[in-house]
XYZ file of C-alpha atoms in Angstrom:
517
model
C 0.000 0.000 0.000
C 1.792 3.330 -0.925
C 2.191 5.813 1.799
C -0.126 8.644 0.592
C -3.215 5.931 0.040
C -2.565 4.755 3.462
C -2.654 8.308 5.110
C -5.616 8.851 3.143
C -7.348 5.592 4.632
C -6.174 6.580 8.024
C -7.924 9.716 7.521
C -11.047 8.476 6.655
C -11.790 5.758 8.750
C -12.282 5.592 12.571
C -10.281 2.543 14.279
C -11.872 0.371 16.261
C -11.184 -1.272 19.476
C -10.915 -5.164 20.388
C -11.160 -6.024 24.100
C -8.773 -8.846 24.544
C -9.993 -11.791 26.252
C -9.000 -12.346 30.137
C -5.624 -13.197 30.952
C -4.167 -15.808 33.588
C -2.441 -15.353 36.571
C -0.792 -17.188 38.959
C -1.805 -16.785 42.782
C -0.400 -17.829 45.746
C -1.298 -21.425 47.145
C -2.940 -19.898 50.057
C -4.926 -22.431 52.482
C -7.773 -22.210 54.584
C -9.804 -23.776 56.791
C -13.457 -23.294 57.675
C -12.629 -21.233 60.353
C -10.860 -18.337 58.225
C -12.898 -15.622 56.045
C -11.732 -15.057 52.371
C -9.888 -12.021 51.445
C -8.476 -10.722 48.260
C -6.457 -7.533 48.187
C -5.840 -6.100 44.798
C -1.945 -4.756 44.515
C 0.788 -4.894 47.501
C 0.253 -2.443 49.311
C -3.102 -3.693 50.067
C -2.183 -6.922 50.474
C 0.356 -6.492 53.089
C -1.785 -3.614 55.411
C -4.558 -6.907 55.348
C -2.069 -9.686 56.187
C -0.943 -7.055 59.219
C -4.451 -7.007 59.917
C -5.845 -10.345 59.284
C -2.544 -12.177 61.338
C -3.747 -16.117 60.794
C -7.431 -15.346 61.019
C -8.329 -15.049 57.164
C -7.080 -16.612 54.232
C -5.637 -13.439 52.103
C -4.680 -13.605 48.322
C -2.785 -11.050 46.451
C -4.878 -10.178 42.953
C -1.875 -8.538 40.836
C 0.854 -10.530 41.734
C 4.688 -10.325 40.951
C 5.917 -8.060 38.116
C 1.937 -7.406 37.051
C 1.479 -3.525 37.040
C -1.828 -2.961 39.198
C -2.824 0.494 36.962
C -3.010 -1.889 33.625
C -3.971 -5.128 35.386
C -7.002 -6.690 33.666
C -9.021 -9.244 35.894
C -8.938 -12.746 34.422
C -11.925 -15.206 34.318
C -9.950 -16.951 36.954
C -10.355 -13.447 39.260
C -13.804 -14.081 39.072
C -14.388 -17.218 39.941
C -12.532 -16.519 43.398
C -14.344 -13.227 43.565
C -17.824 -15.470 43.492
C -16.272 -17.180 46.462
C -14.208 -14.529 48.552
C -15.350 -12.815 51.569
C -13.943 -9.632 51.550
C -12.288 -7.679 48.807
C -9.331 -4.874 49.468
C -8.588 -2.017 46.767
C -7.003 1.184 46.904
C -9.309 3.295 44.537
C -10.658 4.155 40.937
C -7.494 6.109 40.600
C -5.193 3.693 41.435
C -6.967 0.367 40.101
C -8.315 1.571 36.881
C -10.149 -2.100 36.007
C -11.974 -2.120 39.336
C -15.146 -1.706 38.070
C -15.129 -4.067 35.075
C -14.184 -6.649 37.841
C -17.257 -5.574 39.992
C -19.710 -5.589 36.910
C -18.470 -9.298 35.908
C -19.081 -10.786 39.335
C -22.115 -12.375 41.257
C -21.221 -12.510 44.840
C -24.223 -10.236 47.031
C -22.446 -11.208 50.172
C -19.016 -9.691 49.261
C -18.360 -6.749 51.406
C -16.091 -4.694 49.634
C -12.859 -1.912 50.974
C -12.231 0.994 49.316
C -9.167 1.873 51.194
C -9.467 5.373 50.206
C -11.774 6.225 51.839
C -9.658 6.032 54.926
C -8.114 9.518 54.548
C -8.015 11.411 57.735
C -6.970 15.193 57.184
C -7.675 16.311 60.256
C -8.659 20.681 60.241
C -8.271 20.057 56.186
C -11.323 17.225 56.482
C -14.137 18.902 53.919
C -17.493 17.783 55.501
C -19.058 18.955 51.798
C -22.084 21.976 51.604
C -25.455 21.837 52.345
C -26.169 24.200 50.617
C -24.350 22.885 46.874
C -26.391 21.494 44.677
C -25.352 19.307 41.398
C -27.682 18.908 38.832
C -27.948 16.879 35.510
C -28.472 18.611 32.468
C -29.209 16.980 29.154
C -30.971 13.664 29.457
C -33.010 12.383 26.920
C -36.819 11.074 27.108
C -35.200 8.081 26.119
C -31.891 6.343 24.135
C -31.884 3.218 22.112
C -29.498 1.050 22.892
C -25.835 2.240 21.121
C -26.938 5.838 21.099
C -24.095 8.355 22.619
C -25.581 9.482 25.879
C -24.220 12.999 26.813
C -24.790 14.156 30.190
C -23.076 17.873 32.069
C -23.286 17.861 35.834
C -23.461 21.537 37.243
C -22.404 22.404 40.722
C -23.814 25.925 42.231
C -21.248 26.700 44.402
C -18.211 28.815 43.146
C -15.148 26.358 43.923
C -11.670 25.413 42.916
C -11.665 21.787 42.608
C -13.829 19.723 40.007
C -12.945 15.640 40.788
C -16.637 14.236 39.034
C -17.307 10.504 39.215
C -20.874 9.082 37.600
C -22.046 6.305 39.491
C -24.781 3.998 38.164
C -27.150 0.963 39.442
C -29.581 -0.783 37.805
C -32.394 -0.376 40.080
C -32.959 0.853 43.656
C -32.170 -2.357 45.261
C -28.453 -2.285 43.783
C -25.688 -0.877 45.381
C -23.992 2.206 43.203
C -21.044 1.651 41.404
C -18.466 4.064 39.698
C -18.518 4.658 35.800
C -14.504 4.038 35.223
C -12.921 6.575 33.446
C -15.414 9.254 33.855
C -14.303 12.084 35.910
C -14.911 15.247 34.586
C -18.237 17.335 34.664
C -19.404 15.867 31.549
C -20.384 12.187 30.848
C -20.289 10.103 27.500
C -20.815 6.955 26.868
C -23.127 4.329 24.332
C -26.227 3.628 25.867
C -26.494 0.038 27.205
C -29.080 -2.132 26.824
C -30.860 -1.767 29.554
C -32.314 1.156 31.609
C -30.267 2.078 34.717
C -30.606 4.991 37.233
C -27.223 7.555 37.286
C -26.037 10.255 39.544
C -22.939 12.592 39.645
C -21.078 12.985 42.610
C -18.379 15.642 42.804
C -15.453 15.664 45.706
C -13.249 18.154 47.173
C -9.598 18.405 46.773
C -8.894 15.564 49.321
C -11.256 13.146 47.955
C -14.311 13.887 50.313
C -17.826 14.313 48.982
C -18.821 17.703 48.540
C -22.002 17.446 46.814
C -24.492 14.756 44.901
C -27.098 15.227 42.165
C -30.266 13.445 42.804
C -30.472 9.892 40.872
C -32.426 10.334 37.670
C -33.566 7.205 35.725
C -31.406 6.887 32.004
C -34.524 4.775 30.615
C -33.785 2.948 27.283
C -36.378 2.054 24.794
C -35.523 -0.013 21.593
C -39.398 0.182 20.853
C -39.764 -3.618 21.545
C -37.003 -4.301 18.969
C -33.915 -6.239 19.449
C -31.743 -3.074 18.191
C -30.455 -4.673 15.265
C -32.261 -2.525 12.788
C -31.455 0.847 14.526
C -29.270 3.063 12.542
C -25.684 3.101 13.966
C -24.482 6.664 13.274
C -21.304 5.997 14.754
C -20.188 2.994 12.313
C -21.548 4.112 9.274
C -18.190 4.397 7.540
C -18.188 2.361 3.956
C -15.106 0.336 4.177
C -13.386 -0.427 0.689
C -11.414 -3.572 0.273
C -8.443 -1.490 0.349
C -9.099 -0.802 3.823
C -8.803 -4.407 4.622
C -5.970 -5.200 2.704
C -3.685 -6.859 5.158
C -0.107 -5.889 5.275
C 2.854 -7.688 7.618
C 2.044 -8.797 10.604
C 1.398 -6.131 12.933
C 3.343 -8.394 15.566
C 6.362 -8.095 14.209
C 6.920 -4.364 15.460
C 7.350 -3.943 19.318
C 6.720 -1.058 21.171
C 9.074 0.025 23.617
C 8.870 2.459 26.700
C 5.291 3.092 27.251
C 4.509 4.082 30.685
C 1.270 2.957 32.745
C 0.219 6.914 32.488
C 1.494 10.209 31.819
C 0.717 13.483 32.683
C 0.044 16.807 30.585
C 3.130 18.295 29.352
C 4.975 14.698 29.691
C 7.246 14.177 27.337
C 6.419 10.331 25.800
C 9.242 8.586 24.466
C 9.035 5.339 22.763
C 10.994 3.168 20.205
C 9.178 0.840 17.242
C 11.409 -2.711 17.615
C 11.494 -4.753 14.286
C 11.462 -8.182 15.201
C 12.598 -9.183 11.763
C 15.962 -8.062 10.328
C 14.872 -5.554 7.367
C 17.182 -2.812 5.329
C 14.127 -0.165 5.529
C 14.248 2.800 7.568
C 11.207 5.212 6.605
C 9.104 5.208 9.665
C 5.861 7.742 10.044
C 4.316 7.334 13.426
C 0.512 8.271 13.509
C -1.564 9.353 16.682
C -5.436 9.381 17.013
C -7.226 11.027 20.036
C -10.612 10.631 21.186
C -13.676 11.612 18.889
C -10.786 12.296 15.704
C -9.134 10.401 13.264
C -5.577 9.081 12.454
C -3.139 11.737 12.158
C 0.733 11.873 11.163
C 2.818 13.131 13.610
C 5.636 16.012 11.681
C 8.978 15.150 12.163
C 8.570 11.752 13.750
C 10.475 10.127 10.453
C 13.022 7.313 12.743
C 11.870 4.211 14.611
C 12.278 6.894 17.920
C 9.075 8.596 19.030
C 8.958 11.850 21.014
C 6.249 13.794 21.664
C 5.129 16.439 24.621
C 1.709 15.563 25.939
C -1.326 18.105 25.705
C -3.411 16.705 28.030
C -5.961 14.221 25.906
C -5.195 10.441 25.925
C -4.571 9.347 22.411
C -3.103 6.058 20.815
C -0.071 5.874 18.838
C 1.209 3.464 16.061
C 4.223 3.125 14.184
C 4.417 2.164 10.176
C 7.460 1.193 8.193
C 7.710 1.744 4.248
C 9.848 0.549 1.991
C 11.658 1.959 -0.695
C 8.952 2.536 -3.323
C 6.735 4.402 -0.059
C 4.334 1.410 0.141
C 3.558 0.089 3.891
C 6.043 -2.797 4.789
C 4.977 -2.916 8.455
C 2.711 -1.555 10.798
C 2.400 -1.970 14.751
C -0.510 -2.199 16.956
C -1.400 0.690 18.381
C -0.683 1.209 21.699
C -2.539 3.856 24.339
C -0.774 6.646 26.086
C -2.745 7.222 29.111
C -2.970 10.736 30.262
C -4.049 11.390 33.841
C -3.428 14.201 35.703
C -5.430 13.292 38.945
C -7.586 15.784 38.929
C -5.895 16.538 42.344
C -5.952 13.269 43.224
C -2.911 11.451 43.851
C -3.612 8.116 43.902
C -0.410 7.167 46.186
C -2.260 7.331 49.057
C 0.313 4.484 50.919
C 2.817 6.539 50.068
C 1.800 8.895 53.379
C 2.539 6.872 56.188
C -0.390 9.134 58.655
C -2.356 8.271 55.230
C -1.521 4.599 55.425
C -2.753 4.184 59.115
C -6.386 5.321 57.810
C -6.288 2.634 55.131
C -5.690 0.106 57.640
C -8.582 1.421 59.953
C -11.023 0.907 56.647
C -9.672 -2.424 56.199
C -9.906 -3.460 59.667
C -13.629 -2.294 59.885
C -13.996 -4.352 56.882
C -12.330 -7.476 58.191
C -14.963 -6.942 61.629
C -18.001 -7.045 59.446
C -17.291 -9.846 57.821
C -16.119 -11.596 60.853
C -17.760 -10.060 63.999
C -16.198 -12.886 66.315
C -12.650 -11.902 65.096
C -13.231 -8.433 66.263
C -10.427 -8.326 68.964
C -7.633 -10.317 66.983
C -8.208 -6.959 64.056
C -8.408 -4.645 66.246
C -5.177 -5.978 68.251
C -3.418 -6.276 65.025
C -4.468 -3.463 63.186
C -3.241 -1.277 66.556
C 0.181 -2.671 66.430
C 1.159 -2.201 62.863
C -0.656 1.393 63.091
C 1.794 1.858 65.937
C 4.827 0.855 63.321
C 3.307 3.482 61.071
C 3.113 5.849 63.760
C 6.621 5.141 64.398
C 7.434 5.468 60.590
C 5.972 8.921 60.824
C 8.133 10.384 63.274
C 11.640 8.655 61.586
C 10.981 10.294 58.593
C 9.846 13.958 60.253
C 12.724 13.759 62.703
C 15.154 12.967 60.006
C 13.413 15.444 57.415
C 12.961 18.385 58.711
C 15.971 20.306 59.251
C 17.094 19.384 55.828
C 18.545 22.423 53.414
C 17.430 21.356 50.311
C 14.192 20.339 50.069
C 13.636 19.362 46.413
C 13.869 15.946 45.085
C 13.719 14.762 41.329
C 11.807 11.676 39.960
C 11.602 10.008 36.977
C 7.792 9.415 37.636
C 5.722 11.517 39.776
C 4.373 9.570 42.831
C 5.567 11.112 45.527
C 3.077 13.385 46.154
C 1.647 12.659 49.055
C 5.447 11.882 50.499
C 6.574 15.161 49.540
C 3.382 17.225 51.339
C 3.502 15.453 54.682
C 7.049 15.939 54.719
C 7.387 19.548 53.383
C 9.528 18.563 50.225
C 8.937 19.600 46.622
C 8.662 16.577 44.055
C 9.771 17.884 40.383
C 9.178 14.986 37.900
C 11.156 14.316 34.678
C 8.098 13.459 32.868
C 7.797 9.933 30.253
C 11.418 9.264 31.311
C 11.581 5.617 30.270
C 14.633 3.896 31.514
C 14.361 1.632 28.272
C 14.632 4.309 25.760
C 17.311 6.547 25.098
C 16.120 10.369 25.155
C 17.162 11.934 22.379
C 20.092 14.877 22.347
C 17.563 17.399 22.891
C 15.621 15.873 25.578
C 18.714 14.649 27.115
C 19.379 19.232 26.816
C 16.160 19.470 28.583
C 16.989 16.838 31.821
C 20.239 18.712 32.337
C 18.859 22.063 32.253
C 16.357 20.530 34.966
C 18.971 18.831 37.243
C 21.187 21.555 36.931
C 18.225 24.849 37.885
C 17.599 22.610 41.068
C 20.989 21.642 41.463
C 20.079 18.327 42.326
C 22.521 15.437 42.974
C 20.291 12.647 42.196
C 17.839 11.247 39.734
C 15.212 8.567 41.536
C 14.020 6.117 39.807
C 11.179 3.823 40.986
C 11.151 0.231 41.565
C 15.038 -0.186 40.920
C 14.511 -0.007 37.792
C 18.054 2.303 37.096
C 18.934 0.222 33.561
C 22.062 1.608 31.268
C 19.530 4.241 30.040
C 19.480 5.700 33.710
C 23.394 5.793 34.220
C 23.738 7.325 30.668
C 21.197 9.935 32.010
C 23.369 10.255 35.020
C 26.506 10.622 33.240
C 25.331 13.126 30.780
C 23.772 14.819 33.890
C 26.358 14.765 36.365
C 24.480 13.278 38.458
C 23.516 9.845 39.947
C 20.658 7.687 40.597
C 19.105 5.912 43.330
C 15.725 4.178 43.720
C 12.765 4.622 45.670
C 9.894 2.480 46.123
C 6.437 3.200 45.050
C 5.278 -0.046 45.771
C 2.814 -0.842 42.465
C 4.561 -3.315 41.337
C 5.709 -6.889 43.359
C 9.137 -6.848 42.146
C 11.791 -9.168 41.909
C 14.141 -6.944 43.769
C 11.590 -6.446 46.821
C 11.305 -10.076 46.323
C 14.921 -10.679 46.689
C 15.511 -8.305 49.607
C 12.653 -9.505 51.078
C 11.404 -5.732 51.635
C 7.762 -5.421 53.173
C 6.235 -1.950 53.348
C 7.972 -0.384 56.697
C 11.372 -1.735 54.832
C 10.791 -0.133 51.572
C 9.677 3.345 53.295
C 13.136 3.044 55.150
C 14.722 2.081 52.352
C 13.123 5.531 50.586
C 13.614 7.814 53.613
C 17.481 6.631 53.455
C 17.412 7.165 49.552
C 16.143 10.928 49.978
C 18.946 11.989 52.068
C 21.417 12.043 49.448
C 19.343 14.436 47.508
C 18.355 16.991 50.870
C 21.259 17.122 52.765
């Protein structure tokens, strides 16, 4: 296919999305006995603050086990199965564990009483108790959809106010519990209507992630007209493919795509690297972006198998294409998505705080009670002991902390949010970093200009992950790198050092002083 018919199809044609089947994991050959609850905690942190809690009283499996990354995971058929049988399930937040709510929609377990660790957070004089006297309302619901039609929905808050976190929360009927829309967090909603009716409501929270005010619940009511939908007009797939547009080049597996974070944020700078599997003397390369709602685009002076481009805050995916000499397509990868999330000023580290951290384990002890009244004193003994390590933790880190000089630190990922408030530090983040590609000269120009305005010794890198691409950073930085722990991830070297959570913070709060002092 030559290269100006292929733009041209990419132009023309809107890309559409396959949801890969469920994956397999393996778990942890936890046993039980009838006397122990079931618990399932999704990512590490989670998992250990339970085990402190639980001691030998439950039975507690880890969900995203070793090297998994808990932002991308995606719950296997497996995951449900033991979610139909557990107990008690454990989970950060939205933020954090993107796929929570696919998992909750999948499963059929009424009994399961569920965590939400977040809601743990404790800010003391900074606690919002919300407004009375804020109202949210709905504007722009339809008498009716039909089941595929875009439903468009703006929530409207009356109060004047400087945050705007939105989540949409939906239930079929009024016996249901709610449950968060994932990925919808801003005042307006969109989405294909389902196929059945379902009641919705928009909540909006503060700037520490407390409710601040609620629409009423208004029915979305869909009405196919007593058809089975498959005669209603599909305005959104209308598009009159041509055999061309189906003509099948090389296998889109043999390009790899190298260095994509989890997420970025706006004004990131994502790096990335198209790997021929196959040896091949071509070198043209074009790499093509699409965002929400538009069509396949060429990105200007993206022309080698490297990719860099600075983030405006919209999601989009990217794809790379290779031509050969006569400009027809040799090979083209699979697209890939480049997740932008700012947080709405939400940090979803919460266990990064260790104050923050002792709430979480309060939420999960109260769940642990309910599901296991007689257990109440063996939770709340265990949940006041490692609280009291936390406590501890707390004061190690402010004692050590706070008569330091320089106060700024520099990350390769920002995570440390919630670290660098408690403590009084300033977190500056060398955003899309990837320690496995190698920035380019003039991004390379941009980290040193960074390092050296902040005159920073150090470059942190999460997860040990510090790879050749990290010491040639170093080196062309003057600087050096270290590692702290964010704890996503189970990996091997946590594994191998046999680091639990008051270990790793140590390990961090030992890693910061060679940047502060």
């Amino acid at each position: 296919m030559n290269k100006k018919v292929y733009r041209s199809i990419l132009a023309s044609c809107a890309a559409i999305a396959v949801l890969s089947g469920c994956q397999s994991q393996d778990r942890q050959n936890n046993t039980s006995d009838d006397s122990q609850i079931s618990v399932v905690a999704s990512f590490l942190p989670m998992y250990e603050f339970t085990k402190q809690v639980a001691g030998d009283r439950a039975n507690v499996q880890l969900m995203v086990s070793e090297g998994q990354d808990a932002h991308h995971y995606e719950p296997s058929a497996q995951d449900v199965a033991t979610m139909n049988e557990t107990d008690v399930f454990v989970y950060s937040s939205e933020e954090m564990e993107f796929w929570v709510n696919r998992l909750f929609n999948a499963i059929e377990n009424d009994d399961l009483i569920v965590a939400r660790a977040a809601d743990g957070l404790d800010y003391g004089e900074q606690h919002h108790e919300g407004s009375e006297e804020a109202e949210v309302t709905m504007n722009g619901i339809a008498d009716h959809y039909h089941t595929g039609d875009k439903i468009d929905i703006t929530a409207t808050l009356s109060a004047d106010v400087n945050f705007d976190h939105w989540h949409w929360y939906q239930r079929a009927n009024s016996d249901e519990e709610w449950t968060a829309l994932a990925g919808q967090y801003a005042e307006i909603l969109q989405l294909d209507a389902p196929e059945e009716s379902f009641e919705l409501k928009a909540v909006i929270y503060d700037n520490h992630h407390n409710v601040y005010a609620e629409s009423t619940s208004k029915e979305i009511r869909i009405d196919n007209h007593g058809s089975d939908g498959s005669d209603h007009e599909d305005h959104d797939h209308d598009h009159d493919y041509s055999e061309e547009d189906n003509e099948q080049v090389n296998s889109n597996e043999e390009i790899d795509i190298i260095g994509l974070a989890d997420h970025y944020h706006t004004g990131d700078v994502v790096t990335l690297v198209a790997d021929v599997n196959n040896r091949t003397d071509f070198d043209q390369w074009e790499w093509f972006i699409k965002e929400e709602h538009h069509d396949w685009e060429a990105v200007p002076d993206q022309n080698t198998d490297h990719f860099e481009y600075k983030t405006t805050g919209e999601s989009f995916e990217v794809k790379a294409v290779l031509y050969d000499e006569e400009d027809n397509v040799h090979l083209e990868s699979e697209a890939v998505s480049v997740r932008i999330d700012d947080h709405d000023d939400v940090d979803p580290h919460i266990w990064l705080d260790p104050v923050l951290a002792q709430d979480q384990v309060r939420i999960i002890r109260d769940a642990l009670i309910e599901a296991d009244p007689d257990g109440r004193n063996v939770y709340e003994e265990n949940a006041d002991a490692f609280i009291e390590e936390l406590k501890s933790l707390d004061e190690e880190y402010r004692s050590t902390l706070e008569d330091a000089e320089n106060r700024v630190f520099v990350v390769q990922h920002q995570a440390f949010g919630y670290l660098a408030d408690r403590y009084n530090l300033d977190q500056v983040a060398i955003g899309g970093l990837s320690t496995e590609v190698e920035p380019s000269p003039s991004r390379m120009s941009e980290i040193a200009d960074l390092v050296q305005d902040h005159g920073v010794p150090v470059i942190y890198y999460q997860q040990g992950a510090s790879s050749a691409i990290a010491q040639t950073v170093a080196t062309e930085t003057g600087t050096d790198t270290a590692v702290l722990y964010d704890l996503e991830v189970l990996s091997e070297e946590l594994l191998e050092n046999d680091l639990g959570y008051i270990e790793a913070m140590r390990h961090n709060l030992e890693s910061l002083q060679i940047s502060i002092y």
